[in-house]
Short mmCIF file of C-alpha atoms in Angstrom, two decimals:
data_model
loop_
_atom_site.label_atom_id
_atom_site.label_comp_id
_atom_site.label_asym_id
_atom_site.label_seq_id
_atom_site.Cartn_x
_atom_site.Cartn_y
_atom_site.Cartn_z
CA MET I 184 96.82 17.41 77.26
CA ASN I 185 94.38 18.52 74.82
CA ASP I 186 91.57 15.61 74.16
CA PRO I 187 90.88 15.95 70.59
CA ILE I 188 95.00 15.92 70.28
CA GLN I 189 95.01 12.61 72.56
CA ARG I 190 91.72 11.26 70.66
CA CYS I 191 93.89 11.51 67.57
CA LYS I 192 96.82 10.05 68.76
CA VAL I 193 94.56 6.92 70.09
CA LEU I 194 93.32 6.66 66.82
CA THR I 195 96.33 7.02 65.13
CA ALA I 196 97.80 4.27 67.16
CA GLY I 197 94.62 2.02 66.43
CA VAL I 198 95.15 2.53 62.96
CA LEU I 199 98.81 1.78 62.91
CA ASN I 200 98.51 -1.39 65.08
CA LEU I 201 96.36 -3.02 63.00
CA ILE I 202 98.26 -2.02 59.68
CA LEU I 203 101.31 -4.24 61.86
CA VAL I 204 99.20 -7.18 63.21
CA MET I 205 97.23 -7.59 60.28
CA GLY I 206 98.54 -5.44 57.16
CA ILE I 207 101.75 -6.97 57.67
CA ALA I 208 101.87 -9.97 60.02
CA ARG I 209 98.65 -11.50 58.45
CA PHE I 210 98.52 -10.59 54.85
CA ALA I 211 101.85 -9.88 53.93
CA TYR I 212 101.76 -13.76 53.01
CA THR I 213 99.07 -13.71 50.74
CA PRO I 214 100.72 -11.30 48.13
CA LEU I 215 104.18 -13.46 48.62
CA LEU I 216 102.46 -16.51 48.44
CA PRO I 217 103.04 -17.35 44.82
CA ALA I 218 106.79 -16.38 45.18
CA MET I 219 107.25 -18.69 48.21
CA GLN I 220 105.37 -21.85 45.77
CA GLU I 221 108.07 -20.40 42.95
CA GLN I 222 111.07 -20.36 44.92
CA THR I 223 110.54 -23.14 47.48
CA ASP I 224 109.27 -26.23 47.63
CA LEU I 225 105.77 -24.93 48.85
CA GLY I 226 102.79 -26.40 47.46
CA ALA I 227 99.19 -25.07 47.67
CA ALA I 228 98.00 -27.63 49.91
CA GLU I 229 101.03 -26.89 52.33
CA GLY I 230 100.08 -23.10 52.08
CA GLY I 231 96.28 -24.03 52.83
CA TRP I 232 97.96 -25.43 55.82
CA LEU I 233 100.03 -22.68 56.94
CA ALA I 234 96.92 -20.03 56.74
CA ALA I 235 95.00 -22.71 59.12
CA ILE I 236 97.71 -22.51 61.35
CA ASN I 237 97.99 -18.78 61.44
CA TYR I 238 93.85 -18.83 62.00
CA LEU I 239 94.17 -21.18 64.70
CA GLY I 240 96.94 -18.77 66.65
CA TYR I 241 94.03 -16.59 66.05
CA LEU I 242 91.35 -18.44 67.56
CA VAL I 243 93.24 -19.47 70.68
CA GLY I 244 94.19 -15.58 71.03
CA ALA I 245 90.38 -15.00 70.76
CA VAL I 246 89.70 -17.84 73.46
CA VAL I 247 92.18 -15.99 75.54
CA ALA I 248 90.34 -12.34 74.79
CA SER I 249 87.44 -13.31 75.80
CA VAL I 250 88.44 -14.64 79.35
CA ILE I 251 90.58 -11.57 80.51
CA SER I 252 88.87 -8.67 82.05
CA ASP I 253 91.85 -6.99 83.96
CA LEU I 254 92.75 -3.73 81.77
CA GLU I 255 96.75 -3.72 82.84
CA LEU I 256 96.88 -7.33 81.49
CA LYS I 257 95.10 -6.65 78.12
CA ASP I 258 97.61 -3.43 77.74
CA ARG I 259 100.71 -5.93 78.26
CA LEU I 260 99.08 -8.52 75.86
CA TYR I 261 99.30 -5.72 73.34
CA ARG I 262 102.02 -4.78 73.57
CA ILE I 263 103.74 -8.59 73.21
CA GLY I 264 101.67 -8.88 70.33
CA LEU I 265 103.20 -5.74 68.54
CA VAL I 266 106.39 -7.15 69.26
CA ALA I 267 105.34 -11.03 68.20
CA ALA I 268 104.13 -9.24 64.73
CA VAL I 269 107.48 -8.25 64.13
CA VAL I 270 109.52 -11.02 64.89
CA THR I 271 107.47 -13.43 63.16
CA THR I 272 107.61 -11.52 60.24
CA ALA I 273 111.43 -11.41 60.29
CA GLY I 274 111.23 -15.44 61.30
CA MET I 275 109.09 -16.31 58.26
CA GLY I 276 112.22 -15.37 55.97
CA LEU I 277 114.77 -16.96 58.23
CA THR I 278 113.92 -20.46 57.09
CA GLU I 279 112.30 -22.69 54.40
CA ASN I 280 111.47 -25.21 57.00
CA LEU I 281 107.56 -26.41 56.67
CA TRP I 282 107.62 -26.95 60.72
CA LEU I 283 109.23 -23.85 61.37
CA TRP I 284 107.22 -21.53 58.97
CA ALA I 285 104.12 -23.13 61.04
CA ILE I 286 105.36 -22.10 64.02
CA PHE I 287 106.02 -18.59 63.02
CA ARG I 288 102.38 -18.40 61.39
CA PHE I 289 100.86 -19.62 64.54
CA PHE I 290 102.64 -16.73 66.75
CA ALA I 291 101.56 -14.29 64.01
CA GLY I 292 97.71 -15.48 64.38
CA LEU I 293 98.06 -14.65 68.05
CA SER I 294 99.71 -11.20 67.43
CA CYS I 295 96.82 -10.60 65.43
CA ALA I 296 94.57 -11.31 68.17
CA ALA I 297 96.10 -9.14 70.21
CA GLY I 298 95.95 -6.36 67.80
CA MET I 299 92.58 -7.13 66.68
CA LEU I 300 90.58 -7.76 69.32
CA ILE I 301 92.44 -6.99 72.55
CA GLY I 302 93.95 -3.67 70.97
CA SER I 303 90.45 -2.60 69.36
CA GLY I 304 89.08 -3.20 72.70
CA LEU I 305 91.17 -0.84 74.25
CA VAL I 306 90.70 1.79 72.25
CA LEU I 307 87.12 1.43 72.16
CA ASN I 308 87.21 1.24 76.01
CA TRP I 309 88.90 4.54 76.16
CA LEU I 310 86.92 6.44 73.21
CA MET I 311 83.51 5.32 75.58
CA ARG I 312 85.26 6.24 78.80
CA ASN I 313 86.10 9.46 77.35
CA ASN I 314 82.59 10.22 75.69
CA HIS I 315 83.48 10.06 71.98
CA ARG I 316 81.53 8.02 69.93
CA GLY I 317 81.98 4.23 69.87
CA GLU I 318 82.89 3.31 66.33
CA LEU I 319 85.45 1.70 65.26
CA GLY I 320 85.50 2.73 61.27
CA ILE I 321 89.00 4.75 61.44
CA GLN I 322 90.77 2.36 62.97
CA PHE I 323 89.60 -0.57 61.04
CA SER I 324 91.36 1.53 58.30
CA GLY I 325 94.44 0.19 59.32
CA VAL I 326 93.13 -3.45 57.74
CA GLY I 327 93.25 -2.07 54.29
CA LEU I 328 96.14 0.17 54.37
CA GLY I 329 98.44 -2.60 55.46
CA MET I 330 96.98 -4.95 52.43
CA ALA I 331 97.52 -1.95 50.15
CA LEU I 332 101.11 -1.63 51.72
CA CYS I 333 102.07 -4.77 51.38
CA ALA I 334 100.85 -4.98 47.74
CA VAL I 335 102.84 -1.91 46.74
CA ALA I 336 105.91 -3.04 48.57
CA VAL I 337 105.73 -6.98 46.98
CA GLU I 338 105.00 -5.20 43.66
CA VAL I 339 108.47 -3.39 43.83
CA MET I 340 110.08 -5.73 45.83
CA ASN I 341 109.44 -8.68 43.47
CA THR I 342 111.78 -7.80 40.96
CA VAL I 343 114.95 -6.67 43.06
CA PHE I 344 114.57 -9.11 45.79
CA ASP I 345 113.56 -12.56 46.44
CA TRP I 346 111.19 -14.14 48.63
CA ARG I 347 113.28 -13.97 51.77
CA GLU I 348 114.25 -10.41 51.49
CA GLN I 349 111.04 -9.23 51.07
CA TRP I 350 110.21 -10.64 54.35
CA PHE I 351 113.43 -8.73 55.55
CA VAL I 352 112.49 -5.18 54.45
CA LEU I 353 108.38 -5.98 55.39
CA THR I 354 110.11 -6.60 59.08
CA ALA I 355 112.09 -3.64 58.68
CA ILE I 356 108.97 -1.62 58.34
CA GLY I 357 106.98 -3.25 60.78
CA ALA I 358 109.52 -2.14 63.15
CA LEU I 359 108.83 1.21 62.47
CA ILE I 360 105.31 1.06 62.31
CA LEU I 361 105.61 -0.53 66.05
CA ILE I 362 107.05 2.46 67.82
CA PRO I 363 104.05 5.33 67.57
CA ALA I 364 101.23 2.70 67.78
CA TRP I 365 103.48 1.60 71.42
CA VAL I 366 103.62 4.88 72.53
CA TRP I 367 100.60 6.56 71.23
CA LEU I 368 97.97 3.96 72.83
CA PRO I 369 98.07 5.27 76.77
CA ARG I 370 98.39 2.41 79.74
CA PRO I 371 95.12 2.15 81.32
CA GLU I 372 96.81 3.97 84.37
CA SER I 373 97.63 7.14 82.70
CA ILE I 374 93.85 7.69 81.35
CA PRO I 375 92.62 10.66 82.95
CA SER I 376 89.85 10.84 85.24
CA GLY I 377 87.13 12.78 85.09
CA VAL I 378 83.55 13.58 86.07
CA ASN I 379 81.60 13.27 82.68
CA ARG I 380 82.41 9.28 81.86
CA LYS I 381 79.68 7.28 81.01
CA THR I 382 78.63 4.70 83.37
CA MET I 383 79.20 1.56 81.23
CA GLU I 384 76.42 -0.47 81.46
CA ASP I 385 75.80 -3.82 79.89
CA SER I 386 72.43 -4.43 77.72
CA PRO I 387 72.86 -8.04 75.91
CA PRO I 388 70.93 -9.55 73.57
CA GLY I 389 68.42 -12.37 73.65
CA ALA I 390 70.13 -15.93 73.19
CA ILE I 391 68.59 -16.94 69.99
CA PHE I 392 69.46 -13.65 68.61
CA MET I 393 73.15 -14.26 69.81
CA ARG I 394 73.04 -17.80 68.50
CA LEU I 395 71.42 -16.89 64.61
CA VAL I 396 74.52 -13.61 64.61
CA THR I 397 76.99 -16.34 65.96
CA ALA I 398 76.52 -18.82 63.52
CA ALA I 399 76.15 -15.77 60.33
CA TYR I 400 79.79 -14.95 61.44
CA PHE I 401 80.73 -18.17 61.41
CA CYS I 402 79.59 -17.82 57.50
CA ALA I 403 81.53 -14.70 57.25
CA GLY I 404 84.84 -16.31 58.20
CA VAL I 405 84.47 -19.25 55.79
CA GLY I 406 83.70 -16.13 52.90
CA TYR I 407 86.42 -13.68 54.24
CA VAL I 408 89.07 -16.39 54.42
CA VAL I 409 89.26 -18.00 51.22
CA SER I 410 89.46 -14.58 49.26
CA ALA I 411 91.88 -13.26 51.52
CA THR I 412 94.31 -15.72 51.81
CA PHE I 413 94.69 -16.85 48.47
CA ILE I 414 93.24 -13.84 45.69
CA VAL I 415 97.14 -13.38 44.63
CA ALA I 416 97.32 -17.30 43.45
CA ILE I 417 93.65 -17.51 42.24
CA VAL I 418 94.16 -14.03 39.78
CA ASP I 419 97.18 -14.89 38.73
CA GLU I 420 96.08 -18.50 37.66
CA LEU I 421 93.18 -17.17 35.65
CA PRO I 422 93.81 -17.04 31.75
CA GLY I 423 95.33 -13.86 30.67
CA LEU I 424 95.63 -12.60 33.76
CA GLU I 425 98.83 -13.97 34.95
CA GLY I 426 100.32 -11.35 37.17
CA LYS I 427 97.66 -9.61 37.95
CA GLY I 428 97.22 -11.02 41.49
CA VAL I 429 98.84 -8.34 43.26
CA TRP I 430 96.94 -5.95 41.59
CA ALA I 431 93.90 -7.36 42.75
CA PHE I 432 95.44 -7.38 46.13
CA LEU I 433 96.49 -3.69 45.91
CA VAL I 434 92.75 -2.66 44.72
CA MET I 435 91.46 -5.07 47.75
CA GLY I 436 93.28 -2.96 50.78
CA LEU I 437 92.39 0.29 48.90
CA ALA I 438 88.55 -0.62 49.17
CA ALA I 439 88.95 -1.79 52.45
CA ALA I 440 90.94 1.26 53.87
CA PRO I 441 87.57 3.90 54.01
CA SER I 442 84.87 0.76 53.88
CA ALA I 443 84.63 0.32 57.79
CA ILE I 444 83.95 4.35 58.10
CA LEU I 445 81.47 4.03 55.34
CA TRP I 446 79.42 0.85 56.77
CA ASP I 447 79.81 2.99 59.96
CA LEU I 448 77.57 5.78 58.12
CA VAL I 449 75.23 2.77 56.50
CA ALA I 450 74.36 1.53 59.94
CA ARG I 451 73.86 4.65 61.37
CA ARG I 452 71.19 5.91 58.50
CA PHE I 453 70.03 2.12 57.89
CA GLY I 454 70.40 0.01 61.32
CA ASN I 455 73.49 -2.30 62.50
CA MET I 456 71.63 -5.42 61.10
CA ASN I 457 70.69 -4.22 57.33
CA ALA I 458 73.79 -3.11 57.11
CA LEU I 459 75.59 -6.47 57.93
CA ILE I 460 73.03 -7.95 55.60
CA ALA I 461 73.99 -5.61 52.52
CA ALA I 462 77.36 -6.30 53.25
CA SER I 463 77.22 -9.80 53.39
CA LEU I 464 75.21 -10.08 50.18
CA LEU I 465 77.82 -7.84 48.22
CA GLN I 466 80.94 -9.49 49.35
CA ALA I 467 79.04 -13.01 48.23
CA VAL I 468 78.81 -11.44 44.91
CA GLY I 469 82.46 -9.98 45.02
CA ILE I 470 83.42 -13.64 45.83
CA LEU I 471 82.22 -14.95 42.61
CA LEU I 472 83.01 -12.32 40.33
CA PRO I 473 87.04 -13.49 39.18
CA VAL I 474 85.06 -16.80 38.53
CA ILE I 475 82.40 -16.23 36.73
CA GLU I 476 83.99 -14.60 33.61
CA PRO I 477 88.13 -14.48 34.01
CA SER I 478 88.46 -10.55 32.91
CA LEU I 479 90.36 -7.59 34.26
CA MET I 480 87.12 -5.74 34.72
CA LEU I 481 84.77 -8.11 37.06
CA THR I 482 88.24 -9.22 38.70
CA MET I 483 88.86 -5.86 40.21
CA LEU I 484 85.18 -5.47 40.50
CA GLY I 485 85.14 -8.46 42.58
CA ALA I 486 88.15 -7.17 44.54
CA ILE I 487 86.49 -3.79 45.33
CA LEU I 488 83.12 -5.83 46.61
CA PHE I 489 85.54 -8.08 48.57
CA GLY I 490 87.77 -5.24 50.37
CA GLY I 491 85.01 -2.90 50.39
CA THR I 492 82.85 -5.37 52.74
CA PHE I 493 84.63 -7.80 54.60
CA VAL I 494 86.59 -5.01 57.02
CA GLY I 495 82.92 -3.79 57.16
CA ILE I 496 81.80 -7.05 58.23
CA VAL I 497 84.16 -7.49 61.53
CA CYS I 498 83.56 -3.76 62.19
CA LEU I 499 79.82 -3.48 62.28
CA VAL I 500 79.84 -6.94 64.83
CA LEU I 501 82.75 -5.11 66.73
CA THR I 502 81.13 -1.85 67.00
CA MET I 503 78.19 -4.39 68.20
CA ALA I 504 79.93 -5.36 70.86
CA GLY I 505 79.98 -1.96 72.19
CA ARG I 506 76.18 -1.19 71.98
CA PHE I 507 75.88 -4.79 73.92
CA TYR I 508 79.07 -4.87 76.13
CA PRO I 509 79.93 -1.34 76.95
CA SER I 510 82.14 -2.10 80.06
CA ARG I 511 83.56 -5.60 78.79
CA PRO I 512 83.66 -5.59 74.77
CA ALA I 513 86.44 -7.58 74.13
CA LYS I 514 85.44 -10.70 76.27
CA PHE I 515 81.92 -10.04 73.45
CA MET I 516 84.77 -10.00 70.65
CA GLY I 517 86.79 -12.74 71.53
CA LYS I 518 83.44 -15.02 71.65
CA MET I 519 82.28 -13.94 68.36
CA THR I 520 85.72 -14.53 67.11
CA ILE I 521 85.87 -17.88 67.93
CA SER I 522 83.36 -18.76 65.82
CA PHE I 523 85.05 -16.72 62.93
CA GLY I 524 88.41 -18.36 63.57
CA ILE I 525 87.23 -21.53 63.25
CA ALA I 526 86.02 -21.31 59.90
CA GLN I 527 89.40 -19.49 59.41
CA ILE I 528 90.93 -22.45 60.67
CA VAL I 529 89.04 -25.20 58.19
CA ALA I 530 88.45 -22.86 54.91
CA PRO I 531 91.80 -22.02 53.74
CA ALA I 532 93.16 -25.60 54.51
CA PHE I 533 89.74 -27.27 52.57
CA THR I 534 90.46 -24.84 49.69
CA GLY I 535 94.27 -25.75 49.91
CA ILE I 536 93.28 -29.53 49.29
CA LEU I 537 90.32 -28.64 46.53
CA ARG I 538 93.13 -26.77 44.53
CA GLU I 539 95.47 -29.87 44.46
CA HIS I 540 92.94 -32.30 43.35
CA ASN I 541 91.20 -29.95 40.90
CA GLY I 542 93.47 -27.97 39.48
CA ASP I 543 91.66 -24.32 40.32
CA TYR I 544 90.46 -22.73 43.22
CA ALA I 545 86.93 -22.21 41.59
CA VAL I 546 85.37 -25.20 43.44
CA GLY I 547 86.68 -23.00 46.60
CA LEU I 548 85.48 -19.78 45.89
CA TYR I 549 81.63 -21.19 45.08
CA THR I 550 82.00 -22.35 48.69
CA ALA I 551 82.43 -19.74 49.84
CA SER I 552 79.72 -17.40 48.32
CA ALA I 553 77.69 -19.96 48.85
CA THR I 554 78.38 -19.90 52.77
CA MET I 555 77.90 -15.67 52.55
CA LEU I 556 74.66 -16.17 51.29
CA VAL I 557 73.18 -19.06 54.01
CA GLY I 558 75.17 -16.19 56.49
CA SER I 559 72.46 -13.73 55.45
CA VAL I 560 69.36 -15.82 55.73
CA LEU I 561 70.66 -16.26 59.00
CA LEU I 562 71.10 -12.17 59.99
CA LEU I 563 67.45 -11.97 58.27
CA MET I 564 66.42 -14.36 61.19
CA ALA I 565 68.65 -12.39 63.78
CA LYS I 566 67.03 -9.32 62.61
CA SER I 567 63.61 -10.77 63.01
CA ARG I 568 64.58 -11.17 66.67
CA GLU I 569 66.24 -8.35 67.59
CA VAL I 570 63.63 -6.10 68.42
CA GLY I 571 61.74 -6.73 71.28
CA GLU I 572 63.37 -9.88 72.55
CA THR I 573 64.08 -10.22 76.27
CA PRO I 574 67.34 -10.91 77.46
CA THR I 575 67.88 -14.26 78.92
CA PRO I 576 69.37 -15.09 82.25
CA GLU I 577 71.94 -16.65 79.93
CA ALA I 578 72.57 -14.21 77.57
CA VAL I 579 73.11 -12.05 80.41
CA ASN I 580 75.66 -13.92 81.97
CA ARG I 581 77.53 -14.17 78.79
#
C-alpha cells in the first residue's frame, strides 16, 4: 500500500477512535446530564459521583496501560475498548438504577483509557517507526469533533427523544464509527518492515522535572474535569442563559477540534514547555469567564478558551512522552495519566457536593481556575529544570 495512504488511514482511525471513546462514551454524558436530572431521580451530587466513577475507570485503565509493553496485547485491549465504548453507551439508556449507571460509567472510563492511551500510543508508535513526525495533533481533533457531534445530536434530539432514546441513537452512531476505527489501524504484525526505520532510543528527563510536570498535570486534571463535566448544567443555571448550555458545549468542541494541531505549531515555534504554560494560563481564564459575568458573549469566549486549551495540554504532554520515551510512549503516558486521573476522580465529586450545598457551581469553578494557576507555576519551575538537567537512575528506570 502507498505509504501516504496508509498514514492517512492510520490517522483517521485514531481520530475516529477518539470520537467514539472520548466524544461519545465519555462526553455524551455532559450534554445529556440536564435531561437525565430532569427526567429521572438523578441529583447534582449523584451526577458528580457518576463522573468521578467514570474517571476512576479511566485511572484504572491508565495504570494498566503503564505496565503493558507487549504490542499485540495493547492492540487487543484497544479493540476491546472500542467495543466497550459502544456497549456502555447503550447500557446508560437501559436502566435508571444508579449502581448500574456507575458500572457502565466505570467501564466507559476503561474504554477511554484504552482509546486515549493505548490507541494513541499505537498510532504514535506506528508514525515514528515509519519515519513520520511523532505529533498527535490530527488524531486529537477527534476529541473536539466527538464533543461537537454529541452537542449537535443532543440539541436536535432533545425535542424528539427522551434521555433514554438519545443514548440509543448515540450508540448506533458509535457502532458505525467503530468499524473504520477497528479496520484502519494495522495490527502490530501487519506493520511493514523497512531498512529506514528509526532506532527507538529513550532519553528520559531528570527526576525533579518529572515530579513537577506530574504535579502540574494533576492541576490540569482538576481544571479540565469541572468544566468538561458540568459545563452544560453550569450554563443552563446562569441568569438569562437557560437552554444555552449545549451551545457552549458545541462551541467548546469546535474550539477543541483544531486546538491540538495549533498547539503543535506553537510548541514547534516556541518550545513545548512554553506552549504548556501558555495553554494552562489561558485555560484558567476560560474556566472563570462564565461566572465572572453571566453573559452569552463571555460564556462563549470562555468555552472557546477552554476548548482551545484542554486538548492541547493533553496532546503536548503525550507528545512529550514520545520525545522522552519513543520506545514505550504508552507506559509514560499511563503514568502521567494516573496523576491526571486522580484529579478527575476527586474534582467532580467535590464540585457536585458543593453544588448541592451552595446551590450553584461557582465555587467549583473558582477552585478549578486557581488550581490551573498553581499548575502554571509548577510548569515554570519545571521549565527552569528542563535544560541541562542530567537524568538520574530513578528517571532512567521509569
